[in-house]
PDB file of C-alpha atoms in Angstrom:
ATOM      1  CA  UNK A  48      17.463 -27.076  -0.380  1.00  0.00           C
ATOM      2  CA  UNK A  49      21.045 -26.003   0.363  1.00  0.00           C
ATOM      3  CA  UNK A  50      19.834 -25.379   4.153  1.00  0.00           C
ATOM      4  CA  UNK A  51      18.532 -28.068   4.318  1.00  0.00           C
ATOM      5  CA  UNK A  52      21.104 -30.487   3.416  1.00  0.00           C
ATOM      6  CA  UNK A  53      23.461 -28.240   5.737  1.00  0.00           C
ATOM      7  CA  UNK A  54      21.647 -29.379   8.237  1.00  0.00           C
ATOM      8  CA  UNK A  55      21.312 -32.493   7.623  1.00  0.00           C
ATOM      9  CA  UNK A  56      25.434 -33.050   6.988  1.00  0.00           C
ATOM     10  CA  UNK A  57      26.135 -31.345  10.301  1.00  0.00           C
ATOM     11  CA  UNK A  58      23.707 -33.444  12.044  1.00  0.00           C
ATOM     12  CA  UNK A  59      24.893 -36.327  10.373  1.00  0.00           C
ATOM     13  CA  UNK A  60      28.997 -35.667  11.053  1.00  0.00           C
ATOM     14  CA  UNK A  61      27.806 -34.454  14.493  1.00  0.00           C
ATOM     15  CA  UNK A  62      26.128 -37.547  15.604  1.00  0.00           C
ATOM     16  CA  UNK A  63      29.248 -39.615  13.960  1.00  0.00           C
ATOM     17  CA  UNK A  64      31.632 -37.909  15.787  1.00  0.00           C
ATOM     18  CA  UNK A  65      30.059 -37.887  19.489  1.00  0.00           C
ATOM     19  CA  UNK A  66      29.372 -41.169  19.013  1.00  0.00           C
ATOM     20  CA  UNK A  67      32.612 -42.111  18.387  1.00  0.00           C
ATOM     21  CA  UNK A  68      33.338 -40.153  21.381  1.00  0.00           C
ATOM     22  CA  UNK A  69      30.358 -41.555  23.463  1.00  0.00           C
ATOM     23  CA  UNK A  70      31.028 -45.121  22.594  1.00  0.00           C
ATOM     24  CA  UNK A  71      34.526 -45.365  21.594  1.00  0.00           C
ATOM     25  CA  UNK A  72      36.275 -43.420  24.422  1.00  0.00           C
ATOM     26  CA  UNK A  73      33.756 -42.840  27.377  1.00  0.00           C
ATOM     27  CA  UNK A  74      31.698 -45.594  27.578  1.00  0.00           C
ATOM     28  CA  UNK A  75      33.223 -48.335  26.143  1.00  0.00           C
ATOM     29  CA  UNK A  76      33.625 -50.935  28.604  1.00  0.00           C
ATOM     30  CA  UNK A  77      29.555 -49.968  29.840  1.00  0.00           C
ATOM     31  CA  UNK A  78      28.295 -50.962  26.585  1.00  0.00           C
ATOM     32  CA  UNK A  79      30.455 -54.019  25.693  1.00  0.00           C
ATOM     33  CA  UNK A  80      29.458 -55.287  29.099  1.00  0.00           C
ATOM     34  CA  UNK A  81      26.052 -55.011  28.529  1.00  0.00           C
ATOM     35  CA  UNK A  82      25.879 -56.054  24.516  1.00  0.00           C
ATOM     36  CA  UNK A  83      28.386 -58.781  24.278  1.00  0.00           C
ATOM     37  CA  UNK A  84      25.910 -61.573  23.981  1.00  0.00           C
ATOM     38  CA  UNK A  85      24.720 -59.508  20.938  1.00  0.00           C
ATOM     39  CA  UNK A  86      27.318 -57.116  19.738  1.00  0.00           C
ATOM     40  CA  UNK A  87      29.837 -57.512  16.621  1.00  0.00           C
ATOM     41  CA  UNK A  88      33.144 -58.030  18.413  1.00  0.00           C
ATOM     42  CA  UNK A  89      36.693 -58.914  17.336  1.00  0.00           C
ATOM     43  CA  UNK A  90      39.282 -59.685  19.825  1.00  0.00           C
ATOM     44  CA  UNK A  91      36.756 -58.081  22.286  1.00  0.00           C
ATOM     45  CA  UNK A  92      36.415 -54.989  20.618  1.00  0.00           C
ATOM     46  CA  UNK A  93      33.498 -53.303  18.432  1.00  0.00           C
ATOM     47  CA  UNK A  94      33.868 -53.658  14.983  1.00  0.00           C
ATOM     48  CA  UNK A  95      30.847 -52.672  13.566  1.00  0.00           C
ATOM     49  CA  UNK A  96      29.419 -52.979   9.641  1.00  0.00           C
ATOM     50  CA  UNK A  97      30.663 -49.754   8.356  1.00  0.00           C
ATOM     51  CA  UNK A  98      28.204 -49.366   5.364  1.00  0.00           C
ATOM     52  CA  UNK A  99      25.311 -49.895   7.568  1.00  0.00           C
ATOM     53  CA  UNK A 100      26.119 -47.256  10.264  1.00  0.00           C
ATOM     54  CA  UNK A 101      26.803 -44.588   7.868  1.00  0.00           C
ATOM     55  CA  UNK A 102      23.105 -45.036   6.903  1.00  0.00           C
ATOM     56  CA  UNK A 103      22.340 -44.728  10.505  1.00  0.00           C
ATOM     57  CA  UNK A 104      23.966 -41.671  10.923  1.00  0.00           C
ATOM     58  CA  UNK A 105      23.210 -40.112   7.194  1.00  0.00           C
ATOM     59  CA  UNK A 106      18.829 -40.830   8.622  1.00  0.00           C
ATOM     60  CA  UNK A 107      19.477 -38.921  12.009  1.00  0.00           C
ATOM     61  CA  UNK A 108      21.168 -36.470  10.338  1.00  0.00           C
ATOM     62  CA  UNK A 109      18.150 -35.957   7.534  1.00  0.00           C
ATOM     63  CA  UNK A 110      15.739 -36.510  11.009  1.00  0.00           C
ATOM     64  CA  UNK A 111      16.889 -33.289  12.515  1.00  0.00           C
ATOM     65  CA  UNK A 112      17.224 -31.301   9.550  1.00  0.00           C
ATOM     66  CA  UNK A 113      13.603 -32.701   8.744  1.00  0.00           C
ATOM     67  CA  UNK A 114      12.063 -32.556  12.174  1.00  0.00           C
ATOM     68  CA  UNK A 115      14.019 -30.858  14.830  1.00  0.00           C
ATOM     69  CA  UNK A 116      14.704 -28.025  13.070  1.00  0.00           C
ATOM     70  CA  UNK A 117      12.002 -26.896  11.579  1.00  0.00           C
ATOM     71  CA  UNK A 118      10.208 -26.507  14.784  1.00  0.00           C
ATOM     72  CA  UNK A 119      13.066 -24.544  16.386  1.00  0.00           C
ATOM     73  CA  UNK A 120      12.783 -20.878  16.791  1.00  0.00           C
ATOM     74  CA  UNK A 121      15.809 -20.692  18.778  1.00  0.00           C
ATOM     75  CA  UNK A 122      19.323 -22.331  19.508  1.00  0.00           C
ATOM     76  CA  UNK A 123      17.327 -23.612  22.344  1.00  0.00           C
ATOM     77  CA  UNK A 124      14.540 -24.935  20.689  1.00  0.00           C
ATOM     78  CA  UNK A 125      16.602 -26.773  18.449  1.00  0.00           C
ATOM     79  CA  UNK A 126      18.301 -27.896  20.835  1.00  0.00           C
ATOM     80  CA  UNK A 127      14.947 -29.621  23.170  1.00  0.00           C
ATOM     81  CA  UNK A 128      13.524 -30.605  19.425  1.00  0.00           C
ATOM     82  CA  UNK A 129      16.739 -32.100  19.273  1.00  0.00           C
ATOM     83  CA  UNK A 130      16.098 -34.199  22.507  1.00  0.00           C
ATOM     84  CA  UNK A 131      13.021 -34.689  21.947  1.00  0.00           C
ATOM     85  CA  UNK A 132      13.557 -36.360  18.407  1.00  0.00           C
ATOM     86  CA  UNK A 133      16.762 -38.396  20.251  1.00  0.00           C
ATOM     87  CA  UNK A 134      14.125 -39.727  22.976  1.00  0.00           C
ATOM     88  CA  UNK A 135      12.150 -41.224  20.198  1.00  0.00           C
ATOM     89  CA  UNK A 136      14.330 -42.483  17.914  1.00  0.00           C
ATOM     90  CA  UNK A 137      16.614 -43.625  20.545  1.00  0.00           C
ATOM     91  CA  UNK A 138      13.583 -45.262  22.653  1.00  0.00           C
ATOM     92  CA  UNK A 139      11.740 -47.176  19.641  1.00  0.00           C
ATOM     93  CA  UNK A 140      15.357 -48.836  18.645  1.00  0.00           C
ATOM     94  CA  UNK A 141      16.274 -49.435  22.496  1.00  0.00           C
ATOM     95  CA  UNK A 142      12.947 -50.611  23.538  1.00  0.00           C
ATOM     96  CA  UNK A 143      12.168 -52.659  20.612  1.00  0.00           C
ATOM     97  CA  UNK A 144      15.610 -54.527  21.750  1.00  0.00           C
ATOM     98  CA  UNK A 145      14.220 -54.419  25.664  1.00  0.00           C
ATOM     99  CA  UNK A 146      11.073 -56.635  24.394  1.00  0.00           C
ATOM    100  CA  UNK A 147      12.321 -58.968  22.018  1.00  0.00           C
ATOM    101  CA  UNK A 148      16.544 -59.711  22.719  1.00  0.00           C
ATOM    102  CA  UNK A 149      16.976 -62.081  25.782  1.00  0.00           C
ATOM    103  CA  UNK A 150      20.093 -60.252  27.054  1.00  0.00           C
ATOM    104  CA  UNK A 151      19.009 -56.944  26.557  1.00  0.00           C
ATOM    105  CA  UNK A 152      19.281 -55.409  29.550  1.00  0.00           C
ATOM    106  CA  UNK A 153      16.755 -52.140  30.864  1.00  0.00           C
ATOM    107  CA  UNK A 154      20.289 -50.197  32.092  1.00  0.00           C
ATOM    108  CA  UNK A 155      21.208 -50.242  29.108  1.00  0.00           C
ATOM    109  CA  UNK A 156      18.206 -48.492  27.703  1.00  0.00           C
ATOM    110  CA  UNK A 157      18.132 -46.221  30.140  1.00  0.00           C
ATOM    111  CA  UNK A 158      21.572 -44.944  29.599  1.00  0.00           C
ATOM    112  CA  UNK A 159      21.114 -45.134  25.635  1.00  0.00           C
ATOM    113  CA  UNK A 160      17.876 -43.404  24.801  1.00  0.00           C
ATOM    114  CA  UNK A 161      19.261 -40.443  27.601  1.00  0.00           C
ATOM    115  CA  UNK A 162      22.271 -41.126  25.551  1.00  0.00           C
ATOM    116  CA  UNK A 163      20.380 -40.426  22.708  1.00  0.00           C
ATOM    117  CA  UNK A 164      18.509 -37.171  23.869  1.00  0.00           C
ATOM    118  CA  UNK A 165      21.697 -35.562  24.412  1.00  0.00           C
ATOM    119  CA  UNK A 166      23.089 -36.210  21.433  1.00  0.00           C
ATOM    120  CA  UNK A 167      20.746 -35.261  19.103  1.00  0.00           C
ATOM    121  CA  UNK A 168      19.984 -32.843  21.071  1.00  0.00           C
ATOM    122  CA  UNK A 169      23.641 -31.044  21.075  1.00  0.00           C
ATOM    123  CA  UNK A 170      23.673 -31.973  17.607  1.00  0.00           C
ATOM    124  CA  UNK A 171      20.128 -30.119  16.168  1.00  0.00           C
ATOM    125  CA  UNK A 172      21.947 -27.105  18.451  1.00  0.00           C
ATOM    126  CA  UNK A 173      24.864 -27.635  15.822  1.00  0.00           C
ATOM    127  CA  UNK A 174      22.804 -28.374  12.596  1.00  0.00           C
ATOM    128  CA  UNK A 175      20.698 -24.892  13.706  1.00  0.00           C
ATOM    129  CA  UNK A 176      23.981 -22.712  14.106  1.00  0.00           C
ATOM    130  CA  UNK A 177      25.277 -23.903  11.136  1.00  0.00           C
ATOM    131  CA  UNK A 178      22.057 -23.097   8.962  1.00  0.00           C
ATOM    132  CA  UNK A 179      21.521 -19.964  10.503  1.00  0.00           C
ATOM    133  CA  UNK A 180      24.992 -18.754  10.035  1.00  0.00           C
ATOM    134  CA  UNK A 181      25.121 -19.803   6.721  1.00  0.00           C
ATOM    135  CA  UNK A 182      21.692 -18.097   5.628  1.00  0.00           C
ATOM    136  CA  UNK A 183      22.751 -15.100   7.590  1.00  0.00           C
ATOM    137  CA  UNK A 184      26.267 -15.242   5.469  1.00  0.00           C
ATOM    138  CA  UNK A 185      24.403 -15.597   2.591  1.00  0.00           C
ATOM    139  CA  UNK A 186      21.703 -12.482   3.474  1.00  0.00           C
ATOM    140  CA  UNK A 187      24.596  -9.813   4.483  1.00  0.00           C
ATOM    141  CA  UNK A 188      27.178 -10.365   1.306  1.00  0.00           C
ATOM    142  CA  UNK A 189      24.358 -10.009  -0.869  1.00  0.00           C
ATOM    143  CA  UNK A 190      23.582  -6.532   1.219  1.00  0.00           C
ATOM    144  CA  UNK A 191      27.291  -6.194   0.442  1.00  0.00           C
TER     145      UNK A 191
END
């Protein structure tokens, strides 16, 4: 259980954090040209429901942990389980949006769900190191 919520923490603060890099720093101005019709702005900037996003970012967190990582044999794998999970999670939201919001545009998906892949993909790379080094810790002081 202890691995597991590891995982799942890293994931979680992993995804929070290049995020905030992602859409706070790098690509700000790409997404609040594109989402403005439907985005939360004040004074032209994102300020988004708090309580809500940590849930967000608390699920992919428990979605790696869950199903990234346990398919991983590798850094690697965990890594393109990673991607993989970030390609669907990231394509039902952003497609979902793409067929039902007017003034959705398909750049936008495009850019987020590849957004997405890499994310979650560096992140299940993070979530695995962390485990890994933590059940190795764990193995070699007991050997101690």
């Amino acid at each position: 259980m202890r691995h597991f919520a590891t995982a799942a923490a890293v994931g979680a603060v992993g995804m929070l954090v290049a995020d905030g890099v992602w859409l706070g720093l790098l690509m700000t101005e790409f997404y609040r040209s594109h989402m403005a019709p439907v985005a939360r702005l004040v004074e032209n900037r994102f300020a988004p429901n708090w309580a809500a996003a940590l849930v967000v970012y608390a699920l992919l967190g428990t979605g790696i942990a869950l199903l990234a990582l346990p398919r991983a044999s590798s850094g690697a794998g965990a890594a393109a389980w990673g991607a993989v999970f970030g390609v669907v999670v990231y394509g039902v939201y952003d497609f979902t949006n793409l067929a039902t919001l007017r003034h959705w545009p398909l750049s936008l998906t495009v850019v987020d769900v590849t957004w997405g892949a890499a994310a979650c993909g560096l992140c299940s790379f993070l979530a695995w190191s962390a485990s890994r080094d933590r059940k190795s810790t764990r193995l070699n002081s007991s050997h101690v």
